[in-house]
Amino acid sequence: MKNWYPEEYSFHITVTAVGADDKPESCRKGHEVGDSYSCGYGCPGGFCSKSMAKLFPLMEAVRSGGDLANLLAGATRHRGEFYCADGVVKFRLEAVVGGKSMP
């Protein structure tokens, strides 16, 4: 498969908390605090597909010129935190445009 479309944004996703005790056993996928993932348009390898269902609309909002601050409490335009669909894992999402992190 060839990636012929030049993506303006890439995304970094970092696990910031897992359950009440930060034990990976609390997560069905085994995510651990500090795990990080990067992607452009698709799902990053090893990332929870159920959490991707929540992540993808956030990524699309950014790609469309939206502001994460309007979607996630405490977020800035290109950085915010969200919980997985099960409410166990907390992720930080950061949008990167042209190789440069944005506030």
CSV table of N, CA, C and O in Angstrom, one decimal:
chain,number,residue,atom,x,y,z
A,1,MET,N,0.9,-1.2,0.0
A,1,MET,CA,0.0,0.0,0.0
A,1,MET,C,0.9,1.2,0.0
A,1,MET,O,1.9,1.3,0.7
A,2,LYS,N,0.5,2.2,-0.8
A,2,LYS,CA,1.3,3.5,-0.9
A,2,LYS,C,0.5,4.6,-0.2
A,2,LYS,O,-0.7,4.7,-0.4
A,3,ASN,N,1.2,5.3,0.6
A,3,ASN,CA,0.6,6.5,1.3
A,3,ASN,C,0.8,7.7,0.4
A,3,ASN,O,1.8,8.4,0.5
A,4,TRP,N,-0.1,8.0,-0.5
A,4,TRP,CA,0.0,9.1,-1.5
A,4,TRP,C,-0.4,10.4,-1.0
A,4,TRP,O,-0.2,11.4,-1.6
A,5,TYR,N,-1.2,10.5,0.1
A,5,TYR,CA,-1.8,11.7,0.6
A,5,TYR,C,-0.8,12.3,1.7
A,5,TYR,O,-0.6,11.7,2.7
A,6,PRO,N,-0.3,13.5,1.4
A,6,PRO,CA,0.6,14.1,2.5
A,6,PRO,C,-0.3,14.6,3.6
A,6,PRO,O,-1.1,15.6,3.5
A,7,GLU,N,-0.1,14.0,4.8
A,7,GLU,CA,-0.8,14.4,6.0
A,7,GLU,C,-0.2,15.7,6.6
A,7,GLU,O,1.0,15.8,6.8
A,8,GLU,N,-1.1,16.7,6.9
A,8,GLU,CA,-0.6,17.9,7.5
A,8,GLU,C,-0.3,17.7,9.0
A,8,GLU,O,0.6,18.2,9.6
A,9,TYR,N,-1.1,16.8,9.6
A,9,TYR,CA,-0.9,16.5,11.1
A,9,TYR,C,-0.5,15.1,11.3
A,9,TYR,O,-0.8,14.2,10.6
A,10,SER,N,0.3,15.0,12.4
A,10,SER,CA,0.6,13.7,12.9
A,10,SER,C,0.2,13.8,14.4
A,10,SER,O,-0.1,14.9,14.9
A,11,PHE,N,0.0,12.6,15.1
A,11,PHE,CA,-0.5,12.6,16.4
A,11,PHE,C,0.4,11.8,17.3
A,11,PHE,O,0.8,10.7,16.9
A,12,HIS,N,0.6,12.2,18.5
A,12,HIS,CA,1.3,11.5,19.6
A,12,HIS,C,0.3,11.2,20.7
A,12,HIS,O,-0.4,12.1,21.1
A,13,ILE,N,0.2,9.9,21.1
A,13,ILE,CA,-0.7,9.5,22.1
A,13,ILE,C,0.1,8.9,23.2
A,13,ILE,O,0.9,8.0,22.9
A,14,THR,N,0.0,9.3,24.5
A,14,THR,CA,0.7,8.8,25.6
A,14,THR,C,-0.2,8.4,26.7
A,14,THR,O,-1.2,9.1,27.0
A,15,VAL,N,0.1,7.2,27.3
A,15,VAL,CA,-0.7,6.8,28.4
A,15,VAL,C,-0.2,7.5,29.7
A,15,VAL,O,1.0,7.5,30.0
A,16,THR,N,-1.2,8.2,30.3
A,16,THR,CA,-0.8,9.0,31.5
A,16,THR,C,-1.3,8.3,32.8
A,16,THR,O,-0.8,8.7,33.9
A,17,ALA,N,-2.3,7.4,32.7
A,17,ALA,CA,-2.8,6.8,33.9
A,17,ALA,C,-3.5,5.5,33.5
A,17,ALA,O,-4.1,5.4,32.4
A,18,VAL,N,-3.5,4.5,34.4
A,18,VAL,CA,-4.2,3.2,34.2
A,18,VAL,C,-4.8,2.8,35.5
A,18,VAL,O,-4.2,2.5,36.5
A,19,GLY,N,-6.2,2.9,35.5
A,19,GLY,CA,-6.9,2.5,36.7
A,19,GLY,C,-6.6,3.4,37.9
A,19,GLY,O,-5.9,4.4,37.7
A,20,ALA,N,-7.0,3.0,39.0
A,20,ALA,CA,-6.7,3.8,40.2
A,20,ALA,C,-5.3,3.5,40.8
A,20,ALA,O,-4.8,4.3,41.5
A,21,ASP,N,-4.7,2.4,40.3
A,21,ASP,CA,-3.4,2.0,40.9
A,21,ASP,C,-2.3,2.0,39.8
A,21,ASP,O,-1.2,1.6,40.1
A,22,ASP,N,-2.5,2.4,38.6
A,22,ASP,CA,-1.5,2.4,37.5
A,22,ASP,C,-1.0,1.0,37.2
A,22,ASP,O,0.2,0.9,36.8
A,23,LYS,N,-1.7,0.0,37.5
A,23,LYS,CA,-1.3,-1.4,37.2
A,23,LYS,C,-1.8,-1.7,35.8
A,23,LYS,O,-3.0,-1.6,35.5
A,24,PRO,N,-0.9,-2.2,34.9
A,24,PRO,CA,-1.4,-2.6,33.5
A,24,PRO,C,-2.4,-3.7,33.5
A,24,PRO,O,-3.2,-3.8,32.6
A,25,GLU,N,-2.5,-4.5,34.6
A,25,GLU,CA,-3.5,-5.5,34.7
A,25,GLU,C,-4.9,-5.0,34.7
A,25,GLU,O,-5.9,-5.7,34.4
A,26,SER,N,-5.1,-3.7,35.0
A,26,SER,CA,-6.4,-3.0,35.0
A,26,SER,C,-6.9,-2.8,33.5
A,26,SER,O,-8.1,-2.6,33.3
A,27,CYS,N,-6.0,-2.9,32.6
A,27,CYS,CA,-6.4,-2.6,31.2
A,27,CYS,C,-6.4,-3.9,30.4
A,27,CYS,O,-5.4,-4.7,30.5
A,28,ARG,N,-7.4,-4.2,29.7
A,28,ARG,CA,-7.5,-5.4,28.9
A,28,ARG,C,-6.4,-5.5,27.8
A,28,ARG,O,-6.0,-6.6,27.5
A,29,LYS,N,-6.0,-4.4,27.3
A,29,LYS,CA,-4.9,-4.4,26.3
A,29,LYS,C,-3.5,-4.4,26.9
A,29,LYS,O,-2.6,-4.7,26.2
A,30,GLY,N,-3.4,-4.1,28.2
A,30,GLY,CA,-2.2,-4.1,28.9
A,30,GLY,C,-1.4,-2.8,28.8
A,30,GLY,O,-0.2,-2.7,29.0
A,31,HIS,N,-2.1,-1.7,28.4
A,31,HIS,CA,-1.4,-0.4,28.4
A,31,HIS,C,-0.7,0.0,29.7
A,31,HIS,O,-1.3,-0.3,30.8
A,32,GLU,N,0.4,0.6,29.7
A,32,GLU,CA,1.1,1.0,30.9
A,32,GLU,C,1.4,2.5,30.8
A,32,GLU,O,1.6,3.0,29.7
A,33,VAL,N,1.5,3.1,32.0
A,33,VAL,CA,1.8,4.5,32.0
A,33,VAL,C,3.2,4.7,31.3
A,33,VAL,O,4.1,4.0,31.5
A,34,GLY,N,3.2,5.7,30.4
A,34,GLY,CA,4.4,6.0,29.7
A,34,GLY,C,4.4,5.4,28.3
A,34,GLY,O,5.2,5.8,27.4
A,35,ASP,N,3.6,4.4,28.0
A,35,ASP,CA,3.5,3.9,26.6
A,35,ASP,C,3.1,5.1,25.7
A,35,ASP,O,2.3,5.9,26.1
A,36,SER,N,3.7,5.1,24.5
A,36,SER,CA,3.4,6.2,23.6
A,36,SER,C,3.3,5.6,22.2
A,36,SER,O,3.9,4.6,21.9
A,37,TYR,N,2.4,6.3,21.4
A,37,TYR,CA,2.1,5.9,20.1
A,37,TYR,C,2.1,7.1,19.2
A,37,TYR,O,1.8,8.2,19.6
A,38,SER,N,2.5,6.9,17.9
A,38,SER,CA,2.4,8.0,16.9
A,38,SER,C,1.7,7.5,15.7
A,38,SER,O,1.8,6.3,15.3
A,39,CYS,N,1.0,8.4,15.1
A,39,CYS,CA,0.3,8.0,13.8
A,39,CYS,C,-0.1,9.2,13.0
A,39,CYS,O,0.0,10.4,13.5
A,40,GLY,N,-0.4,9.0,11.8
A,40,GLY,CA,-0.9,10.1,10.9
A,40,GLY,C,-2.4,9.9,10.8
A,40,GLY,O,-3.2,10.4,11.7
A,41,TYR,N,-2.8,9.2,9.8
A,41,TYR,CA,-4.3,9.0,9.6
A,41,TYR,C,-4.8,7.7,10.2
A,41,TYR,O,-5.9,7.6,10.8
A,42,GLY,N,-4.0,6.6,10.2
A,42,GLY,CA,-4.4,5.3,10.6
A,42,GLY,C,-4.3,5.1,12.1
A,42,GLY,O,-3.9,6.0,12.9
A,43,CYS,N,-4.6,3.9,12.5
A,43,CYS,CA,-4.5,3.4,13.9
A,43,CYS,C,-3.0,3.1,14.2
A,43,CYS,O,-2.4,2.3,13.4
A,44,PRO,N,-2.4,3.6,15.3
A,44,PRO,CA,-1.1,3.2,15.6
A,44,PRO,C,-1.0,1.8,16.0
A,44,PRO,O,-1.8,1.2,16.7
A,45,GLY,N,0.1,1.1,15.6
A,45,GLY,CA,0.3,-0.3,15.9
A,45,GLY,C,0.3,-0.5,17.4
A,45,GLY,O,0.9,0.2,18.2
A,46,GLY,N,-0.4,-1.5,17.9
A,46,GLY,CA,-0.5,-1.9,19.3
A,46,GLY,C,-1.5,-1.1,20.1
A,46,GLY,O,-1.7,-1.4,21.3
A,47,PHE,N,-2.1,-0.1,19.5
A,47,PHE,CA,-3.1,0.7,20.2
A,47,PHE,C,-4.4,0.0,20.3
A,47,PHE,O,-4.8,-0.8,19.4
A,48,CYS,N,-5.1,0.2,21.3
A,48,CYS,CA,-6.4,-0.4,21.6
A,48,CYS,C,-7.5,0.0,20.5
A,48,CYS,O,-7.7,1.2,20.4
A,49,SER,N,-8.0,-0.9,19.8
A,49,SER,CA,-9.0,-0.5,18.8
A,49,SER,C,-10.3,0.1,19.4
A,49,SER,O,-10.9,0.9,18.7
A,50,LYS,N,-10.7,-0.3,20.6
A,50,LYS,CA,-11.8,0.2,21.2
A,50,LYS,C,-11.6,1.7,21.6
A,50,LYS,O,-12.5,2.6,21.4
A,51,SER,N,-10.4,2.0,22.0
A,51,SER,CA,-10.0,3.4,22.3
A,51,SER,C,-9.9,4.2,21.1
A,51,SER,O,-10.1,5.4,21.1
A,52,MET,N,-9.5,3.6,20.0
A,52,MET,CA,-9.4,4.3,18.7
A,52,MET,C,-10.7,4.9,18.3
A,52,MET,O,-10.8,5.9,17.6
A,53,ALA,N,-11.8,4.2,18.7
A,53,ALA,CA,-13.2,4.7,18.3
A,53,ALA,C,-13.4,6.1,19.0
A,53,ALA,O,-14.1,6.9,18.4
A,54,LYS,N,-12.8,6.3,20.1
A,54,LYS,CA,-12.9,7.7,20.7
A,54,LYS,C,-11.9,8.6,20.2
A,54,LYS,O,-12.1,9.8,20.1
A,55,LEU,N,-10.7,8.1,19.9
A,55,LEU,CA,-9.6,8.9,19.4
A,55,LEU,C,-9.8,9.5,18.0
A,55,LEU,O,-9.6,10.6,17.7
A,56,PHE,N,-10.3,8.7,17.1
A,56,PHE,CA,-10.4,9.1,15.7
A,56,PHE,C,-11.3,10.3,15.5
A,56,PHE,O,-10.8,11.2,14.8
A,57,PRO,N,-12.4,10.5,16.1
A,57,PRO,CA,-13.2,11.8,16.0
A,57,PRO,C,-12.4,13.0,16.5
A,57,PRO,O,-12.5,14.1,15.9
A,58,LEU,N,-11.6,12.8,17.5
A,58,LEU,CA,-10.8,13.9,18.0
A,58,LEU,C,-9.7,14.3,17.0
A,58,LEU,O,-9.5,15.5,16.7
A,59,MET,N,-9.1,13.3,16.4
A,59,MET,CA,-8.1,13.5,15.3
A,59,MET,C,-8.7,14.2,14.1
A,59,MET,O,-8.2,15.2,13.6
A,60,GLU,N,-9.9,13.8,13.7
A,60,GLU,CA,-10.6,14.4,12.6
A,60,GLU,C,-11.0,15.9,12.9
A,60,GLU,O,-10.9,16.7,12.0
A,61,ALA,N,-11.4,16.1,14.1
A,61,ALA,CA,-11.7,17.5,14.5
A,61,ALA,C,-10.5,18.4,14.3
A,61,ALA,O,-10.6,19.5,13.8
A,62,VAL,N,-9.3,18.0,14.8
A,62,VAL,CA,-8.1,18.7,14.6
A,62,VAL,C,-7.8,18.9,13.1
A,62,VAL,O,-7.4,20.0,12.7
A,63,ARG,N,-7.8,17.8,12.4
A,63,ARG,CA,-7.5,17.9,10.9
A,63,ARG,C,-8.5,18.9,10.2
A,63,ARG,O,-8.1,19.5,9.2
A,64,SER,N,-9.7,19.1,10.7
A,64,SER,CA,-10.7,20.0,10.1
A,64,SER,C,-10.6,21.4,10.6
A,64,SER,O,-11.4,22.2,10.3
A,65,GLY,N,-9.5,21.7,11.4
A,65,GLY,CA,-9.4,23.0,11.9
A,65,GLY,C,-10.0,23.3,13.2
A,65,GLY,O,-10.1,24.4,13.7
A,66,GLY,N,-10.5,22.2,13.9
A,66,GLY,CA,-11.2,22.3,15.2
A,66,GLY,C,-10.2,22.5,16.3
A,66,GLY,O,-9.0,22.4,16.1
A,67,ASP,N,-10.8,22.7,17.5
A,67,ASP,CA,-10.0,23.1,18.7
A,67,ASP,C,-10.4,22.0,19.7
A,67,ASP,O,-11.5,21.9,20.1
A,68,LEU,N,-9.4,21.3,20.2
A,68,LEU,CA,-9.6,20.3,21.2
A,68,LEU,C,-10.2,20.9,22.5
A,68,LEU,O,-10.9,20.2,23.3
A,69,ALA,N,-9.9,22.2,22.7
A,69,ALA,CA,-10.5,22.9,23.9
A,69,ALA,C,-12.0,22.9,23.9
A,69,ALA,O,-12.6,23.0,25.0
A,70,ASN,N,-12.6,22.8,22.8
A,70,ASN,CA,-14.0,22.8,22.7
A,70,ASN,C,-14.6,21.4,22.9
A,70,ASN,O,-15.8,21.2,23.0
A,71,LEU,N,-13.7,20.4,22.9
A,71,LEU,CA,-14.2,19.0,23.0
A,71,LEU,C,-13.8,18.3,24.3
A,71,LEU,O,-14.4,17.4,24.7
A,72,LEU,N,-12.7,18.7,24.9
A,72,LEU,CA,-12.1,18.1,26.0
A,72,LEU,C,-11.9,19.1,27.1
A,72,LEU,O,-11.2,20.1,26.9
A,73,ALA,N,-12.4,18.8,28.3
A,73,ALA,CA,-12.2,19.8,29.4
A,73,ALA,C,-10.7,19.9,29.7
A,73,ALA,O,-10.0,18.9,29.8
A,74,GLY,N,-10.2,21.1,29.9
A,74,GLY,CA,-8.8,21.4,30.3
A,74,GLY,C,-7.9,21.3,29.1
A,74,GLY,O,-6.7,21.4,29.3
A,75,ALA,N,-8.3,21.1,27.9
A,75,ALA,CA,-7.5,21.0,26.8
A,75,ALA,C,-7.1,22.3,26.2
A,75,ALA,O,-7.7,23.3,26.4
A,76,THR,N,-6.0,22.3,25.4
A,76,THR,CA,-5.6,23.4,24.6
A,76,THR,C,-6.1,23.1,23.2
A,76,THR,O,-6.6,22.0,22.9
A,77,ARG,N,-5.7,23.9,22.2
A,77,ARG,CA,-6.2,23.7,20.8
A,77,ARG,C,-5.7,22.4,20.3
A,77,ARG,O,-6.4,21.7,19.6
A,78,HIS,N,-4.4,22.0,20.6
A,78,HIS,CA,-3.8,20.8,20.0
A,78,HIS,C,-3.4,19.8,21.0
A,78,HIS,O,-2.6,18.9,20.6
A,79,ARG,N,-3.8,19.9,22.2
A,79,ARG,CA,-3.4,19.0,23.3
A,79,ARG,C,-4.5,18.8,24.3
A,79,ARG,O,-5.0,19.7,24.8
A,80,GLY,N,-4.8,17.5,24.6
A,80,GLY,CA,-5.8,17.2,25.6
A,80,GLY,C,-5.7,15.8,26.1
A,80,GLY,O,-5.0,15.0,25.5
A,81,GLU,N,-6.4,15.5,27.1
A,81,GLU,CA,-6.5,14.2,27.7
A,81,GLU,C,-7.9,13.6,27.6
A,81,GLU,O,-8.9,14.4,27.7
A,82,PHE,N,-8.0,12.3,27.4
A,82,PHE,CA,-9.2,11.6,27.3
A,82,PHE,C,-9.1,10.2,27.9
A,82,PHE,O,-8.0,9.7,28.0
A,83,TYR,N,-10.2,9.7,28.3
A,83,TYR,CA,-10.2,8.3,28.8
A,83,TYR,C,-10.6,7.3,27.8
A,83,TYR,O,-11.4,7.7,26.9
A,84,CYS,N,-10.2,6.1,27.9
A,84,CYS,CA,-10.6,5.0,27.0
A,84,CYS,C,-12.1,4.8,27.1
A,84,CYS,O,-12.7,5.3,28.1
A,85,ALA,N,-12.6,4.0,26.2
A,85,ALA,CA,-14.1,3.7,26.2
A,85,ALA,C,-14.5,3.0,27.5
A,85,ALA,O,-15.7,3.2,28.0
A,86,ASP,N,-13.6,2.3,28.2
A,86,ASP,CA,-13.9,1.6,29.4
A,86,ASP,C,-13.7,2.5,30.7
A,86,ASP,O,-14.0,2.1,31.8
A,87,GLY,N,-13.1,3.7,30.5
A,87,GLY,CA,-12.8,4.6,31.6
A,87,GLY,C,-11.7,4.1,32.5
A,87,GLY,O,-11.5,4.6,33.6
A,88,VAL,N,-10.8,3.3,31.9
A,88,VAL,CA,-9.7,2.7,32.7
A,88,VAL,C,-8.4,3.5,32.4
A,88,VAL,O,-7.6,3.8,33.3
A,89,VAL,N,-8.1,3.7,31.2
A,89,VAL,CA,-6.9,4.3,30.7
A,89,VAL,C,-7.1,5.7,30.3
A,89,VAL,O,-8.0,6.1,29.6
A,90,LYS,N,-6.2,6.6,30.8
A,90,LYS,CA,-6.2,8.0,30.5
A,90,LYS,C,-5.0,8.3,29.5
A,90,LYS,O,-3.9,7.9,29.7
A,91,PHE,N,-5.4,8.9,28.4
A,91,PHE,CA,-4.4,9.2,27.3
A,91,PHE,C,-4.2,10.7,27.2
A,91,PHE,O,-5.2,11.4,27.4
A,92,ARG,N,-3.0,11.1,26.8
A,92,ARG,CA,-2.8,12.5,26.3
A,92,ARG,C,-2.6,12.4,24.8
A,92,ARG,O,-1.8,11.7,24.3
A,93,LEU,N,-3.4,13.3,24.1
A,93,LEU,CA,-3.3,13.4,22.7
A,93,LEU,C,-2.6,14.7,22.4
A,93,LEU,O,-3.0,15.8,22.9
A,94,GLU,N,-1.6,14.6,21.5
A,94,GLU,CA,-1.0,15.9,21.0
A,94,GLU,C,-0.9,15.9,19.5
A,94,GLU,O,-0.4,14.9,18.9
A,95,ALA,N,-1.4,16.9,18.9
A,95,ALA,CA,-1.4,17.1,17.5
A,95,ALA,C,0.0,17.8,17.1
A,95,ALA,O,0.4,18.7,17.8
A,96,VAL,N,0.6,17.3,16.1
A,96,VAL,CA,1.8,17.8,15.6
A,96,VAL,C,1.6,18.2,14.1
A,96,VAL,O,1.2,17.4,13.3
A,97,VAL,N,1.9,19.5,13.8
A,97,VAL,CA,1.7,20.0,12.4
A,97,VAL,C,3.1,20.3,11.9
A,97,VAL,O,4.0,20.9,12.5
A,98,GLY,N,3.4,19.7,10.7
A,98,GLY,CA,4.7,20.0,10.0
A,98,GLY,C,5.9,19.6,10.9
A,98,GLY,O,6.9,20.3,10.8
A,99,GLY,N,5.8,18.6,11.7
A,99,GLY,CA,6.9,18.2,12.5
A,99,GLY,C,7.1,19.0,13.8
A,99,GLY,O,8.1,18.8,14.5
A,100,LYS,N,6.2,20.0,14.0
A,100,LYS,CA,6.4,20.8,15.2
A,100,LYS,C,5.2,20.7,16.1
A,100,LYS,O,4.1,20.9,15.7
A,101,SER,N,5.5,20.4,17.4
A,101,SER,CA,4.4,20.3,18.4
A,101,SER,C,3.7,21.7,18.5
A,101,SER,O,4.4,22.7,18.5
A,102,MET,N,2.4,21.7,18.7
A,102,MET,CA,1.6,22.9,18.9
A,102,MET,C,1.1,23.0,20.3
A,102,MET,O,0.9,22.0,20.9
A,103,PRO,N,0.9,24.2,20.8
A,103,PRO,CA,0.4,24.4,22.2
A,103,PRO,C,-1.0,23.9,22.3
A,103,PRO,O,-1.7,23.8,21.4
